[in-house]
């Protein structure tokens, strides 16, 4: 399996990353991907800043991808997470999983996102008119991981 | 033994410290290290109080408070993560 | 909700399609997408040709997307399916779903693919050294739809 | 009444026909239309035999064989779909 993990301030090219997972790769029939962006439904967020724990982020992401690999037959996985200051609508994270069939690709992509949300050491700080404040963790994210604990999936 | 400690995000701001190196007697667990930090009182006792919602990592792996430390370990204390 | 459905011989630009779903759209926090490609694990396929039922394909895809919309809070959906002759590794289909949160985006994307596979009138014909032969439908695809029938998902 | 019939993929090849328009007496269901087609014998009787795996659509909606037809309807008969 080919694994690419990157933690970077720079934007990523989701289309190019997905293309790299299937181009000239006849064993791949399915690529499931996820893009997370800076949401700003209320229109109050002027900036979102991502702090992380250098070294542990890459390690945590690699472990999550390896755990996915033991559960599903995957051909390749790319995970890119941005850090530093971002604007509303900016891409934050992408996960793309290539497999022979769609069920493995979809499941592994959702699995990686669920664990990234609860185990990878990133923290969001939003800036609004009131100043900067740290985003609280969501119980629903912890709950999302629990569903993968079932012995038969 | 020497333990390198890192603080992140809201906890880093609350404690006014991003990192420090502490000399503590061996053997010691992460729980014992936390007790030592709480002993400083003030924000340290409050932010790291038992039952407060923070996470622990030893050498860049999430781990529970009963984890035994070794000389030169890197310990990180941080709020629940919110990336993605 | 914005819906884009296309059935076309031309290639599509997955990255550009996904970007269109979240750019300048602060209500969107998540885009889940799927790309299906011409698989050729055994190396025997020289061409894959997609036949379809003009008119019904677009109608069937629109109904599937509308059904997804009644189940999940979606911001926008793009479905593009190619027809005509394709080569191994070529993209066949893309589905991209934008929502505020990832669970709705992932679920709706998988739902649309499951129903597209069993209800949209497309047929694959593979060409190998032996000549052209129609690809058989898979029971697993019919089974995949059944899971969405559960009353509480 | 006039019924426009379309055949797709393997079925189109087997029957050697992509489309035709048939005049049948009203009222009629899809099942009755299929009986009429089977009455031609040969590949028609075989490919459209009861229990064979094919799908039916009326006016571009998948539907069961007991669907009642109306004058001018477009009926399509095709193998299970394999797109995506």
GROMACS .gro file of C-alpha atoms in nm:
model
  474
    1UNK     CA    1   0.000   0.000   0.000
    2UNK     CA    2   0.115   0.354  -0.078
    3UNK     CA    3   0.063   0.603   0.204
    4UNK     CA    4   0.111   0.978   0.182
    5UNK     CA    5   0.071   1.186   0.496
    6UNK     CA    6   0.143   1.558   0.508
    7UNK     CA    7   0.091   1.833   0.764
    8UNK     CA    8   0.144   2.166   0.595
    9UNK     CA    9   0.048   2.534   0.586
   10UNK     CA   10   0.023   2.535   0.206
   11UNK     CA   11  -0.300   2.457   0.019
   12UNK     CA   12  -0.335   2.113  -0.141
   13UNK     CA   13  -0.475   2.017  -0.481
   14UNK     CA   14  -0.746   1.762  -0.404
   15UNK     CA   15  -0.807   1.676  -0.771
   16UNK     CA   16  -0.438   1.614  -0.833
   17UNK     CA   17  -0.404   1.406  -0.516
   18UNK     CA   18  -0.702   1.187  -0.614
   19UNK     CA   19  -0.574   1.154  -0.971
   20UNK     CA   20  -0.237   1.034  -0.836
   21UNK     CA   21  -0.418   0.750  -0.654
   22UNK     CA   22  -0.574   0.594  -0.963
   23UNK     CA   23  -0.379   0.711  -1.267
   24UNK     CA   24  -0.194   0.417  -1.425
   25UNK     CA   25  -0.325   0.193  -1.146
   26UNK     CA   26  -0.559  -0.067  -1.301
   27UNK     CA   27  -0.615  -0.246  -0.967
   28UNK     CA   28  -0.804   0.060  -0.839
   29UNK     CA   29  -1.174   0.086  -0.918
   30UNK     CA   30  -1.283   0.326  -0.644
   31UNK     CA   31  -1.150   0.637  -0.473
   32UNK     CA   32  -1.349   0.776  -0.179
   33UNK     CA   33  -1.243   1.112  -0.051
   34UNK     CA   34  -1.327   1.369   0.209
   35UNK     CA   35  -1.262   1.742   0.218
   36UNK     CA   36  -1.307   1.941   0.537
   37UNK     CA   37  -1.340   2.318   0.504
   38UNK     CA   38  -1.362   2.617   0.738
   39UNK     CA   39  -1.733   2.650   0.808
   40UNK     CA   40  -1.881   2.989   0.886
   41UNK     CA   41  -2.257   2.947   0.886
   42UNK     CA   42  -2.321   3.243   1.113
   43UNK     CA   43  -2.083   3.464   0.918
   44UNK     CA   44  -1.900   3.560   1.238
   45UNK     CA   45  -1.566   3.387   1.181
   46UNK     CA   46  -1.295   3.604   1.026
   47UNK     CA   47  -1.010   3.356   1.068
   48UNK     CA   48  -0.946   2.998   1.179
   49UNK     CA   49  -0.602   2.905   1.308
   50UNK     CA   50  -0.486   2.544   1.337
   51UNK     CA   51  -0.229   2.459   1.606
   52UNK     CA   52  -0.071   2.113   1.614
   53UNK     CA   53   0.187   1.900   1.794
   54UNK     CA   54   0.471   1.861   1.543
   55UNK     CA   55   0.592   1.504   1.522
   56UNK     CA   56   0.294   1.351   1.699
   57UNK     CA   57   0.049   1.463   1.429
   58UNK     CA   58   0.230   1.269   1.156
   59UNK     CA   59   0.273   0.970   1.389
   60UNK     CA   60  -0.093   0.968   1.493
   61UNK     CA   61  -0.212   0.997   1.132
   62UNK     CA   62   0.019   0.714   1.022
   63UNK     CA   63  -0.118   0.488   1.297
   64UNK     CA   64  -0.478   0.566   1.201
   65UNK     CA   65  -0.404   0.484   0.835
   66UNK     CA   66  -0.230   0.161   0.936
   67UNK     CA   67  -0.530   0.061   1.145
   68UNK     CA   68  -0.754   0.121   0.843
   69UNK     CA   69  -0.522  -0.091   0.632
   70UNK     CA   70  -0.561  -0.389   0.867
   71UNK     CA   71  -0.941  -0.370   0.832
   72UNK     CA   72  -0.985  -0.316   0.459
   73UNK     CA   73  -0.801  -0.405   0.139
   74UNK     CA   74  -0.667  -0.063   0.041
   75UNK     CA   75  -0.444   0.028  -0.246
   76UNK     CA   76  -0.335   0.374  -0.138
   77UNK     CA   77  -0.424   0.648   0.108
   78UNK     CA   78  -0.345   1.019   0.115
   79UNK     CA   79  -0.405   1.237   0.420
   80UNK     CA   80  -0.317   1.607   0.416
   81UNK     CA   81  -0.395   1.839   0.707
   82UNK     CA   82  -0.326   2.208   0.699
   83UNK     CA   83  -0.197   2.416   0.990
   84UNK     CA   84  -0.169   2.787   1.062
   85UNK     CA   85  -0.414   3.063   0.972
   86UNK     CA   86  -0.702   2.985   0.734
   87UNK     CA   87  -0.998   3.184   0.603
   88UNK     CA   88  -1.366   3.078   0.591
   89UNK     CA   89  -1.428   2.824   0.307
   90UNK     CA   90  -1.059   2.730   0.299
   91UNK     CA   91  -0.982   2.358   0.283
   92UNK     CA   92  -0.849   2.223   0.616
   93UNK     CA   93  -0.809   1.851   0.559
   94UNK     CA   94  -0.836   1.591   0.285
   95UNK     CA   95  -0.847   1.213   0.305
   96UNK     CA   96  -0.852   1.003  -0.012
   97UNK     CA   97  -0.862   0.623  -0.017
   98UNK     CA   98  -0.818   0.407  -0.327
   99UNK     CA   99  -0.936   0.047  -0.335
  100UNK     CA  100  -1.064  -0.213  -0.580
  101UNK     CA  101  -1.424  -0.162  -0.461
  102UNK     CA  102  -1.627   0.122  -0.318
  103UNK     CA  103  -1.732  -0.031   0.014
  104UNK     CA  104  -1.373  -0.057   0.140
  105UNK     CA  105  -1.288   0.290   0.009
  106UNK     CA  106  -1.591   0.455   0.172
  107UNK     CA  107  -1.552   0.275   0.504
  108UNK     CA  108  -1.179   0.341   0.535
  109UNK     CA  109  -1.222   0.709   0.444
  110UNK     CA  110  -1.491   0.759   0.712
  111UNK     CA  111  -1.286   0.558   0.963
  112UNK     CA  112  -0.976   0.771   0.907
  113UNK     CA  113  -1.176   1.094   0.947
  114UNK     CA  114  -1.344   0.971   1.268
  115UNK     CA  115  -1.011   0.888   1.430
  116UNK     CA  116  -0.835   1.196   1.293
  117UNK     CA  117  -1.104   1.405   1.464
  118UNK     CA  118  -1.042   1.246   1.804
  119UNK     CA  119  -0.681   1.126   1.807
  120UNK     CA  120  -0.468   1.353   1.591
  121UNK     CA  121  -0.331   1.648   1.792
  122UNK     CA  122  -0.474   1.948   1.608
  123UNK     CA  123  -0.660   2.235   1.774
  124UNK     CA  124  -0.878   2.498   1.610
  125UNK     CA  125  -0.891   2.857   1.722
  126UNK     CA  126  -1.157   3.082   1.569
  127UNK     CA  127  -1.131   3.458   1.549
  128UNK     CA  128  -1.456   3.656   1.559
  129UNK     CA  129  -1.537   4.019   1.641
  130UNK     CA  130  -1.501   3.918   2.010
  131UNK     CA  131  -1.143   3.799   1.961
  132UNK     CA  132  -0.985   3.454   1.937
  133UNK     CA  133  -1.138   3.150   2.104
  134UNK     CA  134  -1.058   2.781   2.106
  135UNK     CA  135  -1.314   2.552   1.947
  136UNK     CA  136  -1.457   2.294   2.190
  137UNK     CA  137  -1.432   1.923   2.114
  138UNK     CA  138  -1.764   1.761   2.019
  139UNK     CA  139  -1.906   1.458   2.197
  140UNK     CA  140  -2.044   1.345   1.861
  141UNK     CA  141  -1.688   1.298   1.736
  142UNK     CA  142  -1.604   1.066   2.023
  143UNK     CA  143  -1.927   0.879   1.956
  144UNK     CA  144  -1.839   0.842   1.589
  145UNK     CA  145  -1.531   0.638   1.679
  146UNK     CA  146  -1.728   0.399   1.897
  147UNK     CA  147  -1.911   0.251   1.597
  148UNK     CA  148  -1.584   0.110   1.461
  149UNK     CA  149  -1.530  -0.092   1.778
  150UNK     CA  150  -1.797  -0.346   1.680
  151UNK     CA  151  -1.631  -0.682   1.611
  152UNK     CA  152  -1.823  -0.745   1.288
  153UNK     CA  153  -1.843  -0.449   1.059
  154UNK     CA  154   1.507   1.172   3.590
  155UNK     CA  155   1.444   1.441   3.329
  156UNK     CA  156   1.097   1.475   3.175
  157UNK     CA  157   1.032   1.716   2.886
  158UNK     CA  158   0.678   1.855   2.904
  159UNK     CA  159   0.481   2.022   2.625
  160UNK     CA  160   0.153   2.214   2.659
  161UNK     CA  161  -0.079   2.291   2.370
  162UNK     CA  162  -0.369   2.513   2.268
  163UNK     CA  163  -0.596   2.647   2.545
  164UNK     CA  164  -0.389   2.471   2.813
  165UNK     CA  165  -0.070   2.633   2.685
  166UNK     CA  166  -0.238   2.971   2.708
  167UNK     CA  167  -0.393   2.910   3.050
  168UNK     CA  168  -0.065   2.791   3.199
  169UNK     CA  169   0.140   3.054   3.014
  170UNK     CA  170   0.394   2.784   2.921
  171UNK     CA  171   0.460   2.599   2.596
  172UNK     CA  172   0.729   2.367   2.732
  173UNK     CA  173   0.956   2.295   3.023
  174UNK     CA  174   1.192   2.028   3.149
  175UNK     CA  175   1.131   1.887   3.496
  176UNK     CA  176   1.356   1.677   3.717
  177UNK     CA  177   1.147   1.422   3.912
  178UNK     CA  178   1.248   1.119   4.119
  179UNK     CA  179   1.215   0.777   3.950
  180UNK     CA  180   1.005   0.567   3.942
  181UNK     CA  181   0.711   0.787   3.846
  182UNK     CA  182   0.386   0.765   3.652
  183UNK     CA  183   0.215   1.037   3.452
  184UNK     CA  184  -0.031   1.068   3.743
  185UNK     CA  185   0.256   1.147   3.978
  186UNK     CA  186   0.392   1.406   3.734
  187UNK     CA  187   0.046   1.568   3.724
  188UNK     CA  188   0.043   1.578   4.107
  189UNK     CA  189   0.378   1.756   4.101
  190UNK     CA  190   0.241   2.015   3.854
  191UNK     CA  191  -0.078   2.066   4.059
  192UNK     CA  192   0.145   2.130   4.359
  193UNK     CA  193   0.234   2.463   4.201
  194UNK     CA  194  -0.118   2.583   4.291
  195UNK     CA  195  -0.310   2.857   4.109
  196UNK     CA  196  -0.392   2.785   3.743
  197UNK     CA  197  -0.183   2.469   3.759
  198UNK     CA  198  -0.400   2.314   4.029
  199UNK     CA  199  -0.716   2.433   3.857
  200UNK     CA  200  -0.645   2.350   3.491
  201UNK     CA  201  -0.499   2.008   3.574
  202UNK     CA  202  -0.749   1.917   3.849
  203UNK     CA  203  -0.866   1.556   3.858
  204UNK     CA  204  -1.176   1.526   3.638
  205UNK     CA  205  -1.079   1.816   3.409
  206UNK     CA  206  -1.094   1.725   3.044
  207UNK     CA  207  -0.739   1.701   2.912
  208UNK     CA  208  -0.535   1.440   2.726
  209UNK     CA  209  -0.192   1.294   2.792
  210UNK     CA  210   0.072   1.168   2.551
  211UNK     CA  211   0.405   1.001   2.627
  212UNK     CA  212   0.660   1.007   2.348
  213UNK     CA  213   0.390   1.117   2.102
  214UNK     CA  214   0.141   0.841   2.183
  215UNK     CA  215  -0.187   0.905   2.363
  216UNK     CA  216  -0.176   0.719   2.696
  217UNK     CA  217  -0.351   0.687   3.032
  218UNK     CA  218  -0.237   0.852   3.357
  219UNK     CA  219  -0.100   0.527   3.503
  220UNK     CA  220   0.169   0.511   3.232
  221UNK     CA  221   0.518   0.473   3.382
  222UNK     CA  222   0.771   0.736   3.276
  223UNK     CA  223   1.136   0.689   3.186
  224UNK     CA  224   1.428   0.931   3.188
  225UNK     CA  225   1.420   1.162   2.886
  226UNK     CA  226   1.051   1.102   2.807
  227UNK     CA  227   0.854   1.364   2.618
  228UNK     CA  228   0.517   1.421   2.786
  229UNK     CA  229   0.244   1.633   2.632
  230UNK     CA  230  -0.066   1.768   2.807
  231UNK     CA  231  -0.340   1.915   2.593
  232UNK     CA  232  -0.716   1.971   2.558
  233UNK     CA  233  -0.931   1.726   2.356
  234UNK     CA  234  -0.829   1.763   1.992
  235UNK     CA  235  -1.042   1.956   1.743
  236UNK     CA  236  -0.876   1.915   1.404
  237UNK     CA  237  -1.023   1.788   1.079
  238UNK     CA  238  -2.998   2.263  -0.249
  239UNK     CA  239  -2.797   2.287  -0.570
  240UNK     CA  240  -2.800   1.974  -0.784
  241UNK     CA  241  -2.585   1.911  -1.090
  242UNK     CA  242  -2.640   1.592  -1.287
  243UNK     CA  243  -2.460   1.518  -1.612
  244UNK     CA  244  -2.432   1.216  -1.841
  245UNK     CA  245  -2.153   1.278  -2.086
  246UNK     CA  246  -1.880   1.120  -2.297
  247UNK     CA  247  -1.627   1.389  -2.202
  248UNK     CA  248  -1.395   1.357  -1.902
  249UNK     CA  249  -1.482   1.557  -1.588
  250UNK     CA  250  -1.256   1.753  -1.357
  251UNK     CA  251  -1.323   1.607  -1.011
  252UNK     CA  252  -1.113   1.869  -0.830
  253UNK     CA  253  -1.294   2.155  -1.002
  254UNK     CA  254  -1.635   1.997  -0.935
  255UNK     CA  255  -1.556   1.958  -0.565
  256UNK     CA  256  -1.415   2.310  -0.545
  257UNK     CA  257  -1.737   2.445  -0.695
  258UNK     CA  258  -1.933   2.282  -0.409
  259UNK     CA  259  -1.754   2.465  -0.127
  260UNK     CA  260  -1.591   2.777  -0.273
  261UNK     CA  261  -1.758   3.090  -0.136
  262UNK     CA  262  -2.003   2.867   0.053
  263UNK     CA  263  -1.945   2.920   0.427
  264UNK     CA  264  -2.234   2.689   0.525
  265UNK     CA  265  -2.038   2.392   0.389
  266UNK     CA  266  -1.789   2.221   0.619
  267UNK     CA  267  -1.763   1.881   0.451
  268UNK     CA  268  -1.751   1.744   0.097
  269UNK     CA  269  -1.754   1.366   0.057
  270UNK     CA  270  -1.686   1.236  -0.289
  271UNK     CA  271  -1.654   0.916  -0.483
  272UNK     CA  272  -1.469   0.841  -0.804
  273UNK     CA  273  -1.529   0.517  -0.992
  274UNK     CA  274  -1.267   0.414  -1.248
  275UNK     CA  275  -1.226   0.139  -1.508
  276UNK     CA  276  -1.065  -0.146  -1.315
  277UNK     CA  277  -0.839  -0.390  -1.493
  278UNK     CA  278  -0.676  -0.604  -1.225
  279UNK     CA  279  -0.611  -0.899  -1.455
  280UNK     CA  280  -0.477  -0.674  -1.729
  281UNK     CA  281  -0.712  -0.831  -1.984
  282UNK     CA  282  -0.946  -0.537  -2.052
  283UNK     CA  283  -0.852  -0.323  -2.351
  284UNK     CA  284  -1.169  -0.111  -2.354
  285UNK     CA  285  -1.484  -0.052  -2.151
  286UNK     CA  286  -1.792   0.086  -2.324
  287UNK     CA  287  -2.083   0.238  -2.134
  288UNK     CA  288  -2.430   0.218  -2.289
  289UNK     CA  289  -2.720   0.405  -2.129
  290UNK     CA  290  -3.088   0.488  -2.169
  291UNK     CA  291  -3.096   0.856  -2.266
  292UNK     CA  292  -3.354   1.049  -2.070
  293UNK     CA  293  -3.409   0.781  -1.807
  294UNK     CA  294  -3.050   0.803  -1.680
  295UNK     CA  295  -3.086   1.170  -1.590
  296UNK     CA  296  -3.431   1.110  -1.443
  297UNK     CA  297  -3.316   0.812  -1.234
  298UNK     CA  298  -3.012   1.002  -1.105
  299UNK     CA  299  -3.226   1.305  -1.013
  300UNK     CA  300  -3.466   1.082  -0.817
  301UNK     CA  301  -3.181   0.916  -0.629
  302UNK     CA  302  -3.036   1.256  -0.535
  303UNK     CA  303  -3.379   1.380  -0.426
  304UNK     CA  304  -3.421   1.072  -0.206
  305UNK     CA  305  -3.083   1.146  -0.046
  306UNK     CA  306  -3.193   1.503   0.012
  307UNK     CA  307  -3.500   1.391   0.209
  308UNK     CA  308  -3.277   1.184   0.440
  309UNK     CA  309  -2.988   1.421   0.508
  310UNK     CA  310  -2.932   1.797   0.526
  311UNK     CA  311  -2.733   1.850   0.208
  312UNK     CA  312  -2.609   2.174   0.061
  313UNK     CA  313  -2.525   2.058  -0.290
  314UNK     CA  314  -2.471   1.741  -0.491
  315UNK     CA  315  -2.293   1.676  -0.819
  316UNK     CA  316  -2.325   1.348  -1.010
  317UNK     CA  317  -2.146   1.298  -1.341
  318UNK     CA  318  -2.151   0.965  -1.527
  319UNK     CA  319  -1.960   0.906  -1.844
  320UNK     CA  320  -2.083   0.706  -2.144
  321UNK     CA  321  -1.922   0.562  -2.454
  322UNK     CA  322  -1.578   0.402  -2.488
  323UNK     CA  323  -1.332   0.430  -2.197
  324UNK     CA  324  -0.983   0.292  -2.131
  325UNK     CA  325  -0.855   0.112  -1.819
  326UNK     CA  326  -0.797   0.361  -1.530
  327UNK     CA  327  -1.031   0.615  -1.690
  328UNK     CA  328  -1.282   0.781  -1.456
  329UNK     CA  329  -1.639   0.651  -1.511
  330UNK     CA  330  -1.844   0.825  -1.243
  331UNK     CA  331  -1.814   1.089  -0.974
  332UNK     CA  332  -2.048   1.178  -0.690
  333UNK     CA  333  -1.971   1.471  -0.462
  334UNK     CA  334  -2.190   1.579  -0.171
  335UNK     CA  335  -2.145   1.900   0.030
  336UNK     CA  336  -2.296   1.939   0.375
  337UNK     CA  337  -2.233   2.120   0.702
  338UNK     CA  338  -2.099   1.802   0.864
  339UNK     CA  339  -1.919   1.491   0.750
  340UNK     CA  340  -2.168   1.224   0.860
  341UNK     CA  341  -2.440   1.353   0.627
  342UNK     CA  342  -2.194   1.402   0.341
  343UNK     CA  343  -2.046   1.051   0.373
  344UNK     CA  344  -2.381   0.876   0.413
  345UNK     CA  345  -2.547   1.058   0.122
  346UNK     CA  346  -2.250   0.994  -0.107
  347UNK     CA  347  -2.254   0.619  -0.032
  348UNK     CA  348  -2.636   0.612  -0.064
  349UNK     CA  349  -2.626   0.777  -0.407
  350UNK     CA  350  -2.359   0.534  -0.532
  351UNK     CA  351  -2.550   0.231  -0.402
  352UNK     CA  352  -2.868   0.333  -0.584
  353UNK     CA  353  -2.687   0.451  -0.895
  354UNK     CA  354  -2.535   0.102  -0.921
  355UNK     CA  355  -2.875  -0.069  -0.911
  356UNK     CA  356  -3.129   0.180  -1.049
  357UNK     CA  357  -2.962   0.404  -1.307
  358UNK     CA  358  -2.981   0.251  -1.658
  359UNK     CA  359  -2.616   0.215  -1.753
  360UNK     CA  360  -2.457  -0.103  -1.887
  361UNK     CA  361  -2.089  -0.187  -1.912
  362UNK     CA  362  -1.939  -0.383  -2.197
  363UNK     CA  363  -1.576  -0.494  -2.164
  364UNK     CA  364  -1.351  -0.572  -2.456
  365UNK     CA  365  -1.078  -0.833  -2.403
  366UNK     CA  366  -0.874  -1.049  -2.643
  367UNK     CA  367  -1.186  -1.273  -2.666
  368UNK     CA  368  -1.402  -0.987  -2.792
  369UNK     CA  369  -1.671  -0.773  -2.630
  370UNK     CA  370  -1.884  -0.902  -2.342
  371UNK     CA  371  -2.145  -0.748  -2.118
  372UNK     CA  372  -2.054  -0.717  -1.752
  373UNK     CA  373  -2.290  -0.909  -1.522
  374UNK     CA  374  -2.473  -0.730  -1.242
  375UNK     CA  375  -2.345  -0.812  -0.893
  376UNK     CA  376  -2.568  -0.943  -0.614
  377UNK     CA  377  -2.354  -0.742  -0.371
  378UNK     CA  378  -2.479  -0.421  -0.532
  379UNK     CA  379  -2.842  -0.517  -0.474
  380UNK     CA  380  -2.751  -0.608  -0.116
  381UNK     CA  381  -2.583  -0.270  -0.065
  382UNK     CA  382  -2.915  -0.092  -0.124
  383UNK     CA  383  -3.098  -0.306   0.131
  384UNK     CA  384  -2.907  -0.149   0.420
  385UNK     CA  385  -3.066   0.190   0.352
  386UNK     CA  386  -3.414   0.044   0.401
  387UNK     CA  387  -3.371   0.023   0.779
  388UNK     CA  388  -3.615   0.268   0.943
  389UNK     CA  389  -3.355   0.415   1.179
  390UNK     CA  390  -3.021   0.481   1.025
  391UNK     CA  391  -5.313   0.155  -2.841
  392UNK     CA  392  -4.957   0.233  -2.948
  393UNK     CA  393  -4.666   0.129  -2.723
  394UNK     CA  394  -4.309   0.235  -2.800
  395UNK     CA  395  -4.063  -0.031  -2.685
  396UNK     CA  396  -3.689   0.009  -2.627
  397UNK     CA  397  -3.433  -0.269  -2.571
  398UNK     CA  398  -3.089  -0.215  -2.421
  399UNK     CA  399  -2.748  -0.378  -2.383
  400UNK     CA  400  -2.731  -0.760  -2.401
  401UNK     CA  401  -3.107  -0.783  -2.457
  402UNK     CA  402  -3.088  -0.543  -2.752
  403UNK     CA  403  -2.816  -0.761  -2.905
  404UNK     CA  404  -2.994  -1.089  -2.833
  405UNK     CA  405  -3.320  -0.968  -2.983
  406UNK     CA  406  -3.151  -0.784  -3.268
  407UNK     CA  407  -3.378  -0.485  -3.206
  408UNK     CA  408  -3.316  -0.148  -3.041
  409UNK     CA  409  -3.674  -0.020  -3.065
  410UNK     CA  410  -4.013  -0.079  -3.216
  411UNK     CA  411  -4.369   0.046  -3.190
  412UNK     CA  412  -4.640  -0.209  -3.121
  413UNK     CA  413  -5.017  -0.178  -3.152
  414UNK     CA  414  -5.189  -0.373  -2.872
  415UNK     CA  415  -5.550  -0.377  -2.752
  416UNK     CA  416  -5.633  -0.176  -2.441
  417UNK     CA  417  -5.648  -0.236  -2.149
  418UNK     CA  418  -5.311  -0.403  -2.109
  419UNK     CA  419  -5.042  -0.447  -1.848
  420UNK     CA  420  -4.667  -0.482  -1.901
  421UNK     CA  421  -4.710  -0.853  -1.833
  422UNK     CA  422  -4.954  -0.878  -2.124
  423UNK     CA  423  -4.713  -0.690  -2.349
  424UNK     CA  424  -4.438  -0.939  -2.251
  425UNK     CA  425  -4.673  -1.228  -2.339
  426UNK     CA  426  -4.729  -1.073  -2.681
  427UNK     CA  427  -4.352  -1.047  -2.737
  428UNK     CA  428  -4.293  -1.407  -2.618
  429UNK     CA  429  -4.554  -1.515  -2.871
  430UNK     CA  430  -4.299  -1.441  -3.144
  431UNK     CA  431  -4.111  -1.754  -3.030
  432UNK     CA  432  -3.737  -1.813  -3.076
  433UNK     CA  433  -3.508  -1.570  -2.891
  434UNK     CA  434  -3.812  -1.365  -2.790
  435UNK     CA  435  -3.967  -1.653  -2.597
  436UNK     CA  436  -3.629  -1.746  -2.450
  437UNK     CA  437  -3.483  -1.407  -2.352
  438UNK     CA  438  -3.811  -1.281  -2.207
  439UNK     CA  439  -3.917  -1.609  -2.041
  440UNK     CA  440  -4.080  -1.581  -1.698
  441UNK     CA  441  -3.804  -1.597  -1.434
  442UNK     CA  442  -3.536  -1.451  -1.663
  443UNK     CA  443  -3.351  -1.162  -1.506
  444UNK     CA  444  -3.458  -0.844  -1.683
  445UNK     CA  445  -3.596  -0.507  -1.574
  446UNK     CA  446  -3.894  -0.308  -1.695
  447UNK     CA  447  -3.948   0.066  -1.716
  448UNK     CA  448  -4.260   0.260  -1.814
  449UNK     CA  449  -4.207   0.619  -1.921
  450UNK     CA  450  -3.854   0.607  -1.780
  451UNK     CA  451  -3.945   0.477  -1.434
  452UNK     CA  452  -3.859   0.126  -1.316
  453UNK     CA  453  -4.185  -0.060  -1.253
  454UNK     CA  454  -4.333  -0.407  -1.194
  455UNK     CA  455  -4.494  -0.627  -1.459
  456UNK     CA  456  -4.848  -0.560  -1.333
  457UNK     CA  457  -4.820  -0.191  -1.431
  458UNK     CA  458  -5.109  -0.082  -1.653
  459UNK     CA  459  -5.011   0.073  -1.986
  460UNK     CA  460  -5.162   0.374  -2.161
  461UNK     CA  461  -5.164   0.475  -2.525
  462UNK     CA  462  -4.833   0.629  -2.630
  463UNK     CA  463  -4.634   0.484  -2.336
  464UNK     CA  464  -4.261   0.430  -2.367
  465UNK     CA  465  -4.166   0.088  -2.233
  466UNK     CA  466  -3.807  -0.026  -2.188
  467UNK     CA  467  -3.685  -0.381  -2.133
  468UNK     CA  468  -3.325  -0.429  -2.024
  469UNK     CA  469  -3.081  -0.644  -1.822
  470UNK     CA  470  -2.994  -0.552  -1.460
  471UNK     CA  471  -2.792  -0.230  -1.474
  472UNK     CA  472  -2.414  -0.229  -1.431
  473UNK     CA  473  -2.307   0.136  -1.431
  474UNK     CA  474  -2.105   0.325  -1.175
   0.00000   0.00000   0.00000
